[in-house]
Coordinates of N, CA and C in Angstrom, one line a residue:
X1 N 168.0 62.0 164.4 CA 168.7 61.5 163.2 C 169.9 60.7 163.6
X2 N 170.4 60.0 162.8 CA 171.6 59.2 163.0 C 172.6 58.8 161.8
X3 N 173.4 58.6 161.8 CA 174.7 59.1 160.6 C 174.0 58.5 159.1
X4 N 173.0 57.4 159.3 CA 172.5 56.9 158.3 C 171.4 57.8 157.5
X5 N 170.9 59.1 158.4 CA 169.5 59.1 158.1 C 170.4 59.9 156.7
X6 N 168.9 60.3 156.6 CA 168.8 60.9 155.2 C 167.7 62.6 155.0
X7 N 168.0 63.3 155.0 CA 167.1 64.7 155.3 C 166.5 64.8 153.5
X8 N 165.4 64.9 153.4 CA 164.6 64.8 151.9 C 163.9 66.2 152.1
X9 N 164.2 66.8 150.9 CA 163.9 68.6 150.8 C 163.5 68.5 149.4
X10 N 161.9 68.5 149.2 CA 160.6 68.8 148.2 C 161.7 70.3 147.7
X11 N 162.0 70.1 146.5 CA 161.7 71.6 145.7 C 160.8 71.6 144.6
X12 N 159.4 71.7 144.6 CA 158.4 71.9 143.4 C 158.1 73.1 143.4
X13 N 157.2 73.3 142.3 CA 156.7 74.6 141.7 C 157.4 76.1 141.3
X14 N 157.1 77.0 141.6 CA 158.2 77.9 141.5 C 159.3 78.3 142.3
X15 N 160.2 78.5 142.2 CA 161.5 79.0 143.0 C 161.4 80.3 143.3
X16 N 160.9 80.7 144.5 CA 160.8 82.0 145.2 C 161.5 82.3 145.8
X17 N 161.1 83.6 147.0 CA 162.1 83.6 147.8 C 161.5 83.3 149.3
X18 N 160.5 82.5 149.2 CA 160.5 81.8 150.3 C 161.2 80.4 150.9
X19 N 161.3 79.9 149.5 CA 162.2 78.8 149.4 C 164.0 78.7 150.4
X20 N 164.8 80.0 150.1 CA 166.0 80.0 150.5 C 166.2 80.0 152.3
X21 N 165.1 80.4 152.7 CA 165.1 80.2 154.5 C 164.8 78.6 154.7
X22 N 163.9 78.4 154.1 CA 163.3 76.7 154.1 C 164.6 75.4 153.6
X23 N 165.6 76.1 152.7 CA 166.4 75.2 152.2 C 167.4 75.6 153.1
X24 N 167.8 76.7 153.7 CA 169.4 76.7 154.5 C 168.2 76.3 156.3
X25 N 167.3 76.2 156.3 CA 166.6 75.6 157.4 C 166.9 74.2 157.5
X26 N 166.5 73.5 156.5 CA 167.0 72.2 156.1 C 168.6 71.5 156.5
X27 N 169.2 72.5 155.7 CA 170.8 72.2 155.6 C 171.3 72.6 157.2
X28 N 171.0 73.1 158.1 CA 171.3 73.3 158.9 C 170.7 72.1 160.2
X29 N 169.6 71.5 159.7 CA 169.0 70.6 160.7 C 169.8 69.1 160.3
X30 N 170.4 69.3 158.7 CA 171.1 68.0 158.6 C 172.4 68.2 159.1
X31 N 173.1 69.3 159.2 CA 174.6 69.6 159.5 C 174.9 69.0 160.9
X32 N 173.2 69.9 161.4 CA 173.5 69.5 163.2 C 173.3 68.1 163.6
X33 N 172.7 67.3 163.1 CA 172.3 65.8 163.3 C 173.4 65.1 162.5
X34 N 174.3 65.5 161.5 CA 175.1 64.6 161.2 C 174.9 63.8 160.3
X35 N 173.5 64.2 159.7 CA 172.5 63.4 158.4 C 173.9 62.6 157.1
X36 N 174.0 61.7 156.5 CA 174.6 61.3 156.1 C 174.3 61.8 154.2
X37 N 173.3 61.8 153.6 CA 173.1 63.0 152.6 C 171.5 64.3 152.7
X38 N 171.7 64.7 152.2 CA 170.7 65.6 151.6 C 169.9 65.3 150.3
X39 N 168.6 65.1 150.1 CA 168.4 64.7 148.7 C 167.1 65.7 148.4
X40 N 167.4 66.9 147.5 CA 166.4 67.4 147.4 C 165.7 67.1 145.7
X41 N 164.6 66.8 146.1 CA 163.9 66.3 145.3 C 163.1 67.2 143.9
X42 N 163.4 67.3 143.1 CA 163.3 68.2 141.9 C 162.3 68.5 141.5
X43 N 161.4 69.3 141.2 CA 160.6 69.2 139.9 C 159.8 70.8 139.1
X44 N 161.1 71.5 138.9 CA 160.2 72.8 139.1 C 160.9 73.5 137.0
X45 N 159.7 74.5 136.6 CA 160.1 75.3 135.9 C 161.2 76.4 136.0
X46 N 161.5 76.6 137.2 CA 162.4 77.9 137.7 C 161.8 78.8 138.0
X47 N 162.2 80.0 138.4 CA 161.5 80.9 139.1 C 162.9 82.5 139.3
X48 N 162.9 82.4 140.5 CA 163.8 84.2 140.8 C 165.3 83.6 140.7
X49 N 166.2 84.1 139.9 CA 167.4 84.1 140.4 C 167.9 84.4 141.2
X50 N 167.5 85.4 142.3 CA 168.3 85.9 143.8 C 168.2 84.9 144.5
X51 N 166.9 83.8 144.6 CA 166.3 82.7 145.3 C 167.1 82.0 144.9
X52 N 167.5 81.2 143.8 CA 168.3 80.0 143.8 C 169.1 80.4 143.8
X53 N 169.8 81.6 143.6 CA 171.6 82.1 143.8 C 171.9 81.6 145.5
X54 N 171.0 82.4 146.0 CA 171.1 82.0 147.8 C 170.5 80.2 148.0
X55 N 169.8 79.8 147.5 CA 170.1 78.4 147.8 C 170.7 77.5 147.5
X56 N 171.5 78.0 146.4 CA 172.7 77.4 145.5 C 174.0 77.7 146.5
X57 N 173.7 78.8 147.4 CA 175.3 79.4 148.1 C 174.7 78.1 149.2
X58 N 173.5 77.9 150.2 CA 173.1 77.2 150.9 C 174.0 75.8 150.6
X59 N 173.6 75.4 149.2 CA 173.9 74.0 149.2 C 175.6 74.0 148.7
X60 N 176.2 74.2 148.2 CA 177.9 74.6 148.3 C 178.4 74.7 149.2
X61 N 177.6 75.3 150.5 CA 178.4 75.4 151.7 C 178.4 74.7 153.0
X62 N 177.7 73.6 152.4 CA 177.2 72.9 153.2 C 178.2 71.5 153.3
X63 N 179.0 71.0 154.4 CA 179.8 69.7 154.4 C 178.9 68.4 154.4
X64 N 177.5 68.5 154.6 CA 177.1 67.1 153.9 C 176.6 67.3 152.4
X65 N 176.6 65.4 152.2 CA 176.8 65.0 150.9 C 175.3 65.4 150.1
X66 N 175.6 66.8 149.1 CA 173.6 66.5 148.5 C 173.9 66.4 147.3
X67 N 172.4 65.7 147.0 CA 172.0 65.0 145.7 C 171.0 65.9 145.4
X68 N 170.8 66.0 143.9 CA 169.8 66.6 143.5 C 168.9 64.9 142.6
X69 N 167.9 65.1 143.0 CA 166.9 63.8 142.5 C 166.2 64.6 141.7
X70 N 166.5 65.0 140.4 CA 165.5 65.5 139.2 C 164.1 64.4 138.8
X71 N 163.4 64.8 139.4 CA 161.9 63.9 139.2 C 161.2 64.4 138.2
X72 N 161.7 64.7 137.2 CA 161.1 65.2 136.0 C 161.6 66.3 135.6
X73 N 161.5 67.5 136.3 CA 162.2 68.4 135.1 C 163.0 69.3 136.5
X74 N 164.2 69.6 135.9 CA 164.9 71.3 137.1 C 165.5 72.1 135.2
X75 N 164.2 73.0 134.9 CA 164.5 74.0 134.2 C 165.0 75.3 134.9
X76 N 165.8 75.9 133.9 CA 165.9 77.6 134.5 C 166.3 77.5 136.1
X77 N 166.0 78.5 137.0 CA 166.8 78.3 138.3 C 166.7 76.6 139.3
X78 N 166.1 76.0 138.3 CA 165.8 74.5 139.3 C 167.4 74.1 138.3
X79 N 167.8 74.8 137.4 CA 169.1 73.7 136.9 C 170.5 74.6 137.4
X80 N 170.0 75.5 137.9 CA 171.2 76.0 138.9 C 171.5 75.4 140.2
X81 N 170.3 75.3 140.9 CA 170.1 74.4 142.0 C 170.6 73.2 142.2
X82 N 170.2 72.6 141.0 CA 170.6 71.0 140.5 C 172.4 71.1 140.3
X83 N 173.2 71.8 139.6 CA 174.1 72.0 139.4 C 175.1 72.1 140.8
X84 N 174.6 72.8 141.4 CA 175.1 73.0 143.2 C 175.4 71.6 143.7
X85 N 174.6 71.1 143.5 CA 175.0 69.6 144.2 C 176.0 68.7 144.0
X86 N 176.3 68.1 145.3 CA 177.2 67.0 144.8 C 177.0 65.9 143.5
X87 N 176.0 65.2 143.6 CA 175.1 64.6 142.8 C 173.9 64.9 142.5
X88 N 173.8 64.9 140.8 CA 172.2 64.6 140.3 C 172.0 63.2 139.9
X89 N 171.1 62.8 140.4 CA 170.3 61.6 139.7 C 169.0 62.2 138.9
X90 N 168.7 61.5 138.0 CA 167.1 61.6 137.1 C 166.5 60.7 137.0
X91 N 165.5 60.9 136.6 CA 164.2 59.4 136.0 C 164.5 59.7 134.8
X92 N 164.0 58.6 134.2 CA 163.8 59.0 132.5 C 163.1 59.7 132.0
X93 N 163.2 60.0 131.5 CA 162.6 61.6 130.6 C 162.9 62.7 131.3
X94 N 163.1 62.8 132.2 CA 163.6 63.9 132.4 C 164.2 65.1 132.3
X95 N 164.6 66.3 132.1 CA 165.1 67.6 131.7 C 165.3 68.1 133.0
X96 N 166.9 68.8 132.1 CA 167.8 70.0 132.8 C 168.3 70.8 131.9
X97 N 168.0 72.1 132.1 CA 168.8 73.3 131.6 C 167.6 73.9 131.2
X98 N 168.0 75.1 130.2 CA 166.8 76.3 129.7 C 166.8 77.4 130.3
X99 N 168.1 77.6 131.1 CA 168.0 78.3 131.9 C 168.5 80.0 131.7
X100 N 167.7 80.2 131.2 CA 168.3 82.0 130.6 C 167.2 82.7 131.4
X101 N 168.1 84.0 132.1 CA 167.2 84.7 133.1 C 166.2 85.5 132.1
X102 N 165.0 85.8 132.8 CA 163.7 86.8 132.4 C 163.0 87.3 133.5
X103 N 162.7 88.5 133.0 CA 162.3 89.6 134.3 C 160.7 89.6 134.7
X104 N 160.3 90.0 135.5 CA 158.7 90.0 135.8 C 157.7 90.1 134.6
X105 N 157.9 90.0 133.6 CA 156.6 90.0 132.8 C 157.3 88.7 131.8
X106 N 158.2 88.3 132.0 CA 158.7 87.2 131.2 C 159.5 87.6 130.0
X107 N 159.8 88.7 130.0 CA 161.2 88.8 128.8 C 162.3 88.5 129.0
X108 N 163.0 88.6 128.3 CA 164.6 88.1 128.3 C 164.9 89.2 129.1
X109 N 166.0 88.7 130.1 CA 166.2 89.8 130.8 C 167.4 90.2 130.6
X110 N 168.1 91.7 130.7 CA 169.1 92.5 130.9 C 170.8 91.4 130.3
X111 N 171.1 92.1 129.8 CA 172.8 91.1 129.3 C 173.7 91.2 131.0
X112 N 173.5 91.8 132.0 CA 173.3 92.3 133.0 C 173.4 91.1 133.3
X113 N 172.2 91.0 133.7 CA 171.5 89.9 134.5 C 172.6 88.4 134.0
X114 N 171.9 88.2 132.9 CA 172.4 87.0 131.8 C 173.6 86.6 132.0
X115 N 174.7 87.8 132.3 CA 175.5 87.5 132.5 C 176.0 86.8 133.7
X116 N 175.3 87.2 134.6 CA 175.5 87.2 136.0 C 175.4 85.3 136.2
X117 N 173.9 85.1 135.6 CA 173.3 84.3 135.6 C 174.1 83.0 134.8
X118 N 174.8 83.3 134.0 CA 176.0 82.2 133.1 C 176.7 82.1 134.1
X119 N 178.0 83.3 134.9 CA 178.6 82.6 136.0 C 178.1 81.9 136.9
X120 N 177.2 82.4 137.4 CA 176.9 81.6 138.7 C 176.5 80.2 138.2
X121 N 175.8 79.8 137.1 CA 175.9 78.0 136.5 C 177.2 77.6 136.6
X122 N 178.2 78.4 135.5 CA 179.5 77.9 135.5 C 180.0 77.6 136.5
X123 N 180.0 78.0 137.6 CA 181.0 78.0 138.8 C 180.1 77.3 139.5
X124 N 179.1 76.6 139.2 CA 178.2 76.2 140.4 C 178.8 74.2 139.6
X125 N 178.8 74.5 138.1 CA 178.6 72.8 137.3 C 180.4 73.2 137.8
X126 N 181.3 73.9 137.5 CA 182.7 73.0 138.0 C 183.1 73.4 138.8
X127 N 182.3 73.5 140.3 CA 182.8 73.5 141.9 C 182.4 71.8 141.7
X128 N 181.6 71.0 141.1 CA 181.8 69.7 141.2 C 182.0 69.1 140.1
X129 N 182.7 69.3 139.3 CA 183.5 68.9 138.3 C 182.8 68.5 136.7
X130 N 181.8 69.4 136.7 CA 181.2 69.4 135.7 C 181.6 70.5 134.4
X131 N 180.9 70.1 133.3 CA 181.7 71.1 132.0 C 180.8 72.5 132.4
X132 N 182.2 73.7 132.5 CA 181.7 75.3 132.6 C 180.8 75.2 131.3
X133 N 181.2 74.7 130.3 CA 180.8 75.0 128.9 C 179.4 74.7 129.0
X134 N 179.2 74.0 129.0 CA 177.4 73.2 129.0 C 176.7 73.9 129.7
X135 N 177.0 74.0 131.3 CA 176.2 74.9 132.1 C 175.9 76.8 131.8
X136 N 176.9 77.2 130.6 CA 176.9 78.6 130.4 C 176.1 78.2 128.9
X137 N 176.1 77.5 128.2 CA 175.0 77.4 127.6 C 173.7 76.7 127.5
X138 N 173.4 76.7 128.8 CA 172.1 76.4 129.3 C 171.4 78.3 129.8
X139 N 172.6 78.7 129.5 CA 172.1 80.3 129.7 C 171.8 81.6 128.8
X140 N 172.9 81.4 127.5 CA 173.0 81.8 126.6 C 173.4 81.4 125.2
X141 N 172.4 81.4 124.6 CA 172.0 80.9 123.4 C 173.0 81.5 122.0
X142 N 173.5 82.0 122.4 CA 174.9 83.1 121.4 C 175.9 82.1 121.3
X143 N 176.2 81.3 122.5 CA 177.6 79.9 122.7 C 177.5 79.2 122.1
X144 N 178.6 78.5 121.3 CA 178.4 77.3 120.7 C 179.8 76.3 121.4
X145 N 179.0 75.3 121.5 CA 179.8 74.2 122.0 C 180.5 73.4 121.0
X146 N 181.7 73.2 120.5 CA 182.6 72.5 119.3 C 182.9 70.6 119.9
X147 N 182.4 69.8 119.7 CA 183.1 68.4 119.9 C 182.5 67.4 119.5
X148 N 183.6 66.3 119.6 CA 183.1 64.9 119.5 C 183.3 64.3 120.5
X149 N 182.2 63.6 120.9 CA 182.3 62.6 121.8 C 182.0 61.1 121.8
X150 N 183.1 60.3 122.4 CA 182.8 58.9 122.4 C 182.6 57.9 123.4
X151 N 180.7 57.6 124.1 CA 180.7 57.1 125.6 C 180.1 55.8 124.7
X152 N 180.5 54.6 125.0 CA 180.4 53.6 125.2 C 179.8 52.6 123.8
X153 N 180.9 53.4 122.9 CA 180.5 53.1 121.4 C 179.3 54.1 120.8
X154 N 179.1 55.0 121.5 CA 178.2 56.0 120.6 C 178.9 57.0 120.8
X155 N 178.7 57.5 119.5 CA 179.8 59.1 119.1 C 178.6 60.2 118.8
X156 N 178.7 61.3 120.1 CA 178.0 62.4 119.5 C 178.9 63.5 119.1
X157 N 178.3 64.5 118.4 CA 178.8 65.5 117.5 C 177.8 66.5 118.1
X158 N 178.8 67.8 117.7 CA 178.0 69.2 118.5 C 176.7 69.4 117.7
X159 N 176.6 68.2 116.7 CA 175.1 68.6 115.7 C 174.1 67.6 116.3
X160 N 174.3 66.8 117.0 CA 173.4 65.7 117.6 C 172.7 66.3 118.6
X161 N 173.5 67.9 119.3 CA 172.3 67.9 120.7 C 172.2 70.0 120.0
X162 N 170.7 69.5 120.6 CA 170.1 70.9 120.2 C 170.9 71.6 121.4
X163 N 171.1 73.0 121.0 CA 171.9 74.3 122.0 C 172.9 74.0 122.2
X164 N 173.9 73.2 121.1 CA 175.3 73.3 121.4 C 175.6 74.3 119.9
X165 N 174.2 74.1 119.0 CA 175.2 75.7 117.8 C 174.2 76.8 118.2
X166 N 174.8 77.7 118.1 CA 174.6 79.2 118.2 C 172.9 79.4 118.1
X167 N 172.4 79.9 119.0 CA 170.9 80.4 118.4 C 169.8 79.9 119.6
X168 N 170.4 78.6 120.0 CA 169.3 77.9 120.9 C 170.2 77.5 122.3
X169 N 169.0 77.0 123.0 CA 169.6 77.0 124.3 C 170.2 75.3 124.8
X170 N 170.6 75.1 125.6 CA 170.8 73.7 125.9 C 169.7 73.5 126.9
X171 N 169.4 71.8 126.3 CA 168.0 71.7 127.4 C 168.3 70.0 127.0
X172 N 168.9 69.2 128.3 CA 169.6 67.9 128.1 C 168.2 67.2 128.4
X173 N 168.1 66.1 128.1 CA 167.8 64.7 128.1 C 168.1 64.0 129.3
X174 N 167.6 63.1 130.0 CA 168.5 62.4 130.9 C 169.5 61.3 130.3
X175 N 169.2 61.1 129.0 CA 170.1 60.3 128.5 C 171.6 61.3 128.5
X176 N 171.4 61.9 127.5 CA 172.4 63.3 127.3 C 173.2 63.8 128.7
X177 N 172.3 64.1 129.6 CA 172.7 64.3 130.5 C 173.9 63.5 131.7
X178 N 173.7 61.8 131.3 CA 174.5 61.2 131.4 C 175.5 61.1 130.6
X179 N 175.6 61.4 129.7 CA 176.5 61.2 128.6 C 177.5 62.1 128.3
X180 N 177.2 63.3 128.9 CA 178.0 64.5 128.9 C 178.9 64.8 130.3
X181 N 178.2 63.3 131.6 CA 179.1 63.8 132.5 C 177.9 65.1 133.4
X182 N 176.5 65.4 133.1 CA 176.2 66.6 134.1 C 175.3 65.7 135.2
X183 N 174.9 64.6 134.6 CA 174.1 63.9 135.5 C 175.2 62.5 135.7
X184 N 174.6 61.6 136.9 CA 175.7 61.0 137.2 C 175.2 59.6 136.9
X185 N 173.5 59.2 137.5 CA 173.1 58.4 137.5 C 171.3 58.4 136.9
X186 N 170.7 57.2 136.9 CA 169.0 57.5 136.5 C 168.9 56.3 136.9
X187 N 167.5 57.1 138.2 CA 167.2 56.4 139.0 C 165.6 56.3 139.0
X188 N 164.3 55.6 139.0 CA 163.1 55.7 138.6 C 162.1 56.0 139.9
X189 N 162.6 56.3 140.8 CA 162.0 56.8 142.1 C 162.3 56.8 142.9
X190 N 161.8 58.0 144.1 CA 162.6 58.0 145.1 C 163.1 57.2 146.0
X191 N 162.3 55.8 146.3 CA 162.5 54.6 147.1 C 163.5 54.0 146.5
X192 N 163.6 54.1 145.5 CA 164.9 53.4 144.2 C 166.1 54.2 144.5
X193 N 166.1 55.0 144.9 CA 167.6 55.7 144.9 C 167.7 55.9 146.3
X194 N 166.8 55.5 147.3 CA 167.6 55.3 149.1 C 168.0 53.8 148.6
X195 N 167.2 52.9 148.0 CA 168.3 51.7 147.9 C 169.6 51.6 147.1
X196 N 169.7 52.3 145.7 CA 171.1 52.4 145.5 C 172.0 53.3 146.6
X197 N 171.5 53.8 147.6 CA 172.3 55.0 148.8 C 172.4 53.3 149.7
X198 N 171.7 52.7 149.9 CA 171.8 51.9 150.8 C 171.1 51.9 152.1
X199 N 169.8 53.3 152.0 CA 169.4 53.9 153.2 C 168.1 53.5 153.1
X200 N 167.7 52.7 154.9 CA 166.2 52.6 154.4 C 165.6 53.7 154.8
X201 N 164.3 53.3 154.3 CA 163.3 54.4 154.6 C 162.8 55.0 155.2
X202 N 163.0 54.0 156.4 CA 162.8 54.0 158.0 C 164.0 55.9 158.7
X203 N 164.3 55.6 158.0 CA 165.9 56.6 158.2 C 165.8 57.9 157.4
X204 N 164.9 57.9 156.4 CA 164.5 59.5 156.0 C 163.4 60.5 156.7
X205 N 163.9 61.6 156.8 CA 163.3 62.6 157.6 C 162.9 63.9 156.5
X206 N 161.7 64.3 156.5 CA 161.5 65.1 155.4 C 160.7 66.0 155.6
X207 N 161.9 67.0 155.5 CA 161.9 68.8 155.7 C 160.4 69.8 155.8
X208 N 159.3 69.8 156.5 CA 158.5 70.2 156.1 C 158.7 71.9 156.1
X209 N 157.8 72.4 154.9 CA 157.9 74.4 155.2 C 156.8 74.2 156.8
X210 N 157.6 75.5 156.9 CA 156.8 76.2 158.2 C 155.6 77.0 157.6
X211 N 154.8 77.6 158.4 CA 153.4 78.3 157.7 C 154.0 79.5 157.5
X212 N 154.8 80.0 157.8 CA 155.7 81.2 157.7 C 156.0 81.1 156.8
X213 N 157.0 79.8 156.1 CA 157.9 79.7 155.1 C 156.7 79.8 153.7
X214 N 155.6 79.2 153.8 CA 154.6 78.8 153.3 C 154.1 80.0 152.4
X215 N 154.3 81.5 153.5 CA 153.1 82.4 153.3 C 154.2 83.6 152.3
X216 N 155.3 83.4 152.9 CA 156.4 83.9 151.9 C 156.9 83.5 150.8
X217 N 156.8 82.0 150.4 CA 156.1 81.9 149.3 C 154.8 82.4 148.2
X218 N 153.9 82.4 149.0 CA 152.4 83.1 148.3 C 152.9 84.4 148.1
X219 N 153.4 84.9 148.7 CA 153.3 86.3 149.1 C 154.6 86.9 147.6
X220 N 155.7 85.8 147.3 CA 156.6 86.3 146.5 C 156.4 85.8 145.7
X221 N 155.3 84.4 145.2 CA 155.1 84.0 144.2 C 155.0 85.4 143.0
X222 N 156.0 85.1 141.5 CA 155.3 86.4 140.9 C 154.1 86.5 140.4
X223 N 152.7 85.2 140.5 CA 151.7 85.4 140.2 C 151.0 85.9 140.6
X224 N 151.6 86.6 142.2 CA 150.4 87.1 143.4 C 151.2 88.5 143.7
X225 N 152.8 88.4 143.7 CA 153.6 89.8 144.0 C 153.0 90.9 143.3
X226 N 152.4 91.1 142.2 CA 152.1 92.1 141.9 C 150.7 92.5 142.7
X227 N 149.8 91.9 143.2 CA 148.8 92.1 143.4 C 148.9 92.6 145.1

């Protein structure tokens, strides 16, 4: 690698706990080479909160620059994930948040838990200067968010975005998502956002799992854990 490269980290499907060896794997092979960002590439429903709590600690503690590249959707622990980062970019259409914890058979899980799961967003959206408020109601649906806002001649009101009154959850838009300040930029593919970085292609290196990492995933997937 060389100060320009770029280290690219696939996060699709569910968020396990195979995932958190594979992502501080990552961040540790860009730290050592000096990689100039991290861009881990989005697209998942969510999955375990212990998993993205530890890959969320992964990417916070890490002195290079990461991006989160939402390629469609980081629901539930993929918008904690996303939150960790220095930068999110999106494509259009895209979605972030929804993120309220649920236990192995898919209920709502424990006020416990919920709770746990609201701080660690909060403190994950303003370790980089994003609103506590928005990311704790991407968790619990009880919060309501009170404002007006005015970006660039359009005025939204807490009644314009679903899950800012009481009852429902927050689940942004990429438009929205720029607009509130959680997303930074929208970008329409991944070759599209090494040229707004200014990095060619030539210069990205991309993280593959080990068969280890691979089988610890199958193995904690919750569709196979029980079995």
């Amino acid at each position: 690698l060389n100060s320009q490269s770029v280290v690219h980290v696939p996060i699709h499907g569910t968020i396990d706990m195979g995932l958190p060896n594979y992502i501080q794997r990552a961040v540790t092979i860009a730290e050592s080479d000096s990689a100039e960002f991290i861009i881990f590439d989005i697209d998942t429903f969510g999955g375990r909160v212990d998993a993205a709590t530890k890959i969320k600690d992964a990417i916070l503690g890490s002195d290079i620059r990461t991006i989160a590249f939402i390629n469609r959707r980081a629901i539930s622990a993929g918008a904690l994930i996303s939150l960790s980062c220095d930068s999110i970019y999106m494509t259009s259409g895209a979605t972030i948040g929804a993120a309220t914890a649920v236990d192995a058979e898919g209920e709502k899980a424990s006020e416990k838990v919920i709770s746990y799961m609201r701080e660690e967003m909060a403190a994950s959206a303003e370790a980089n200067g994003r609103s506590r408020e928005i990311a704790q109601a991407m968790v619990d649906e009880e919060m309501e968010i009170d404002f007006i806002l005015s970006v660039e001649k359009d005025t939204l009101n807490s009644n314009d975005i679903e899950g800012f009154n009481k009852g429902k959850l927050i689940t942004l838009s990429t438009d929205l998502a720029l607009k509130l300040g959680i997303a930074d930029n929208q970008v329409e593919s991944f070759s599209l956002l090494l040229d707004h970085l200014e990095i060619d292609e030539d210069n990205v290196v991309e993280i593959k799992e080990t068969w280890s990492e691979l089988l610890v995933r199958f193995l904690t997937n919750p569709t196979f854990a029980p079995i």
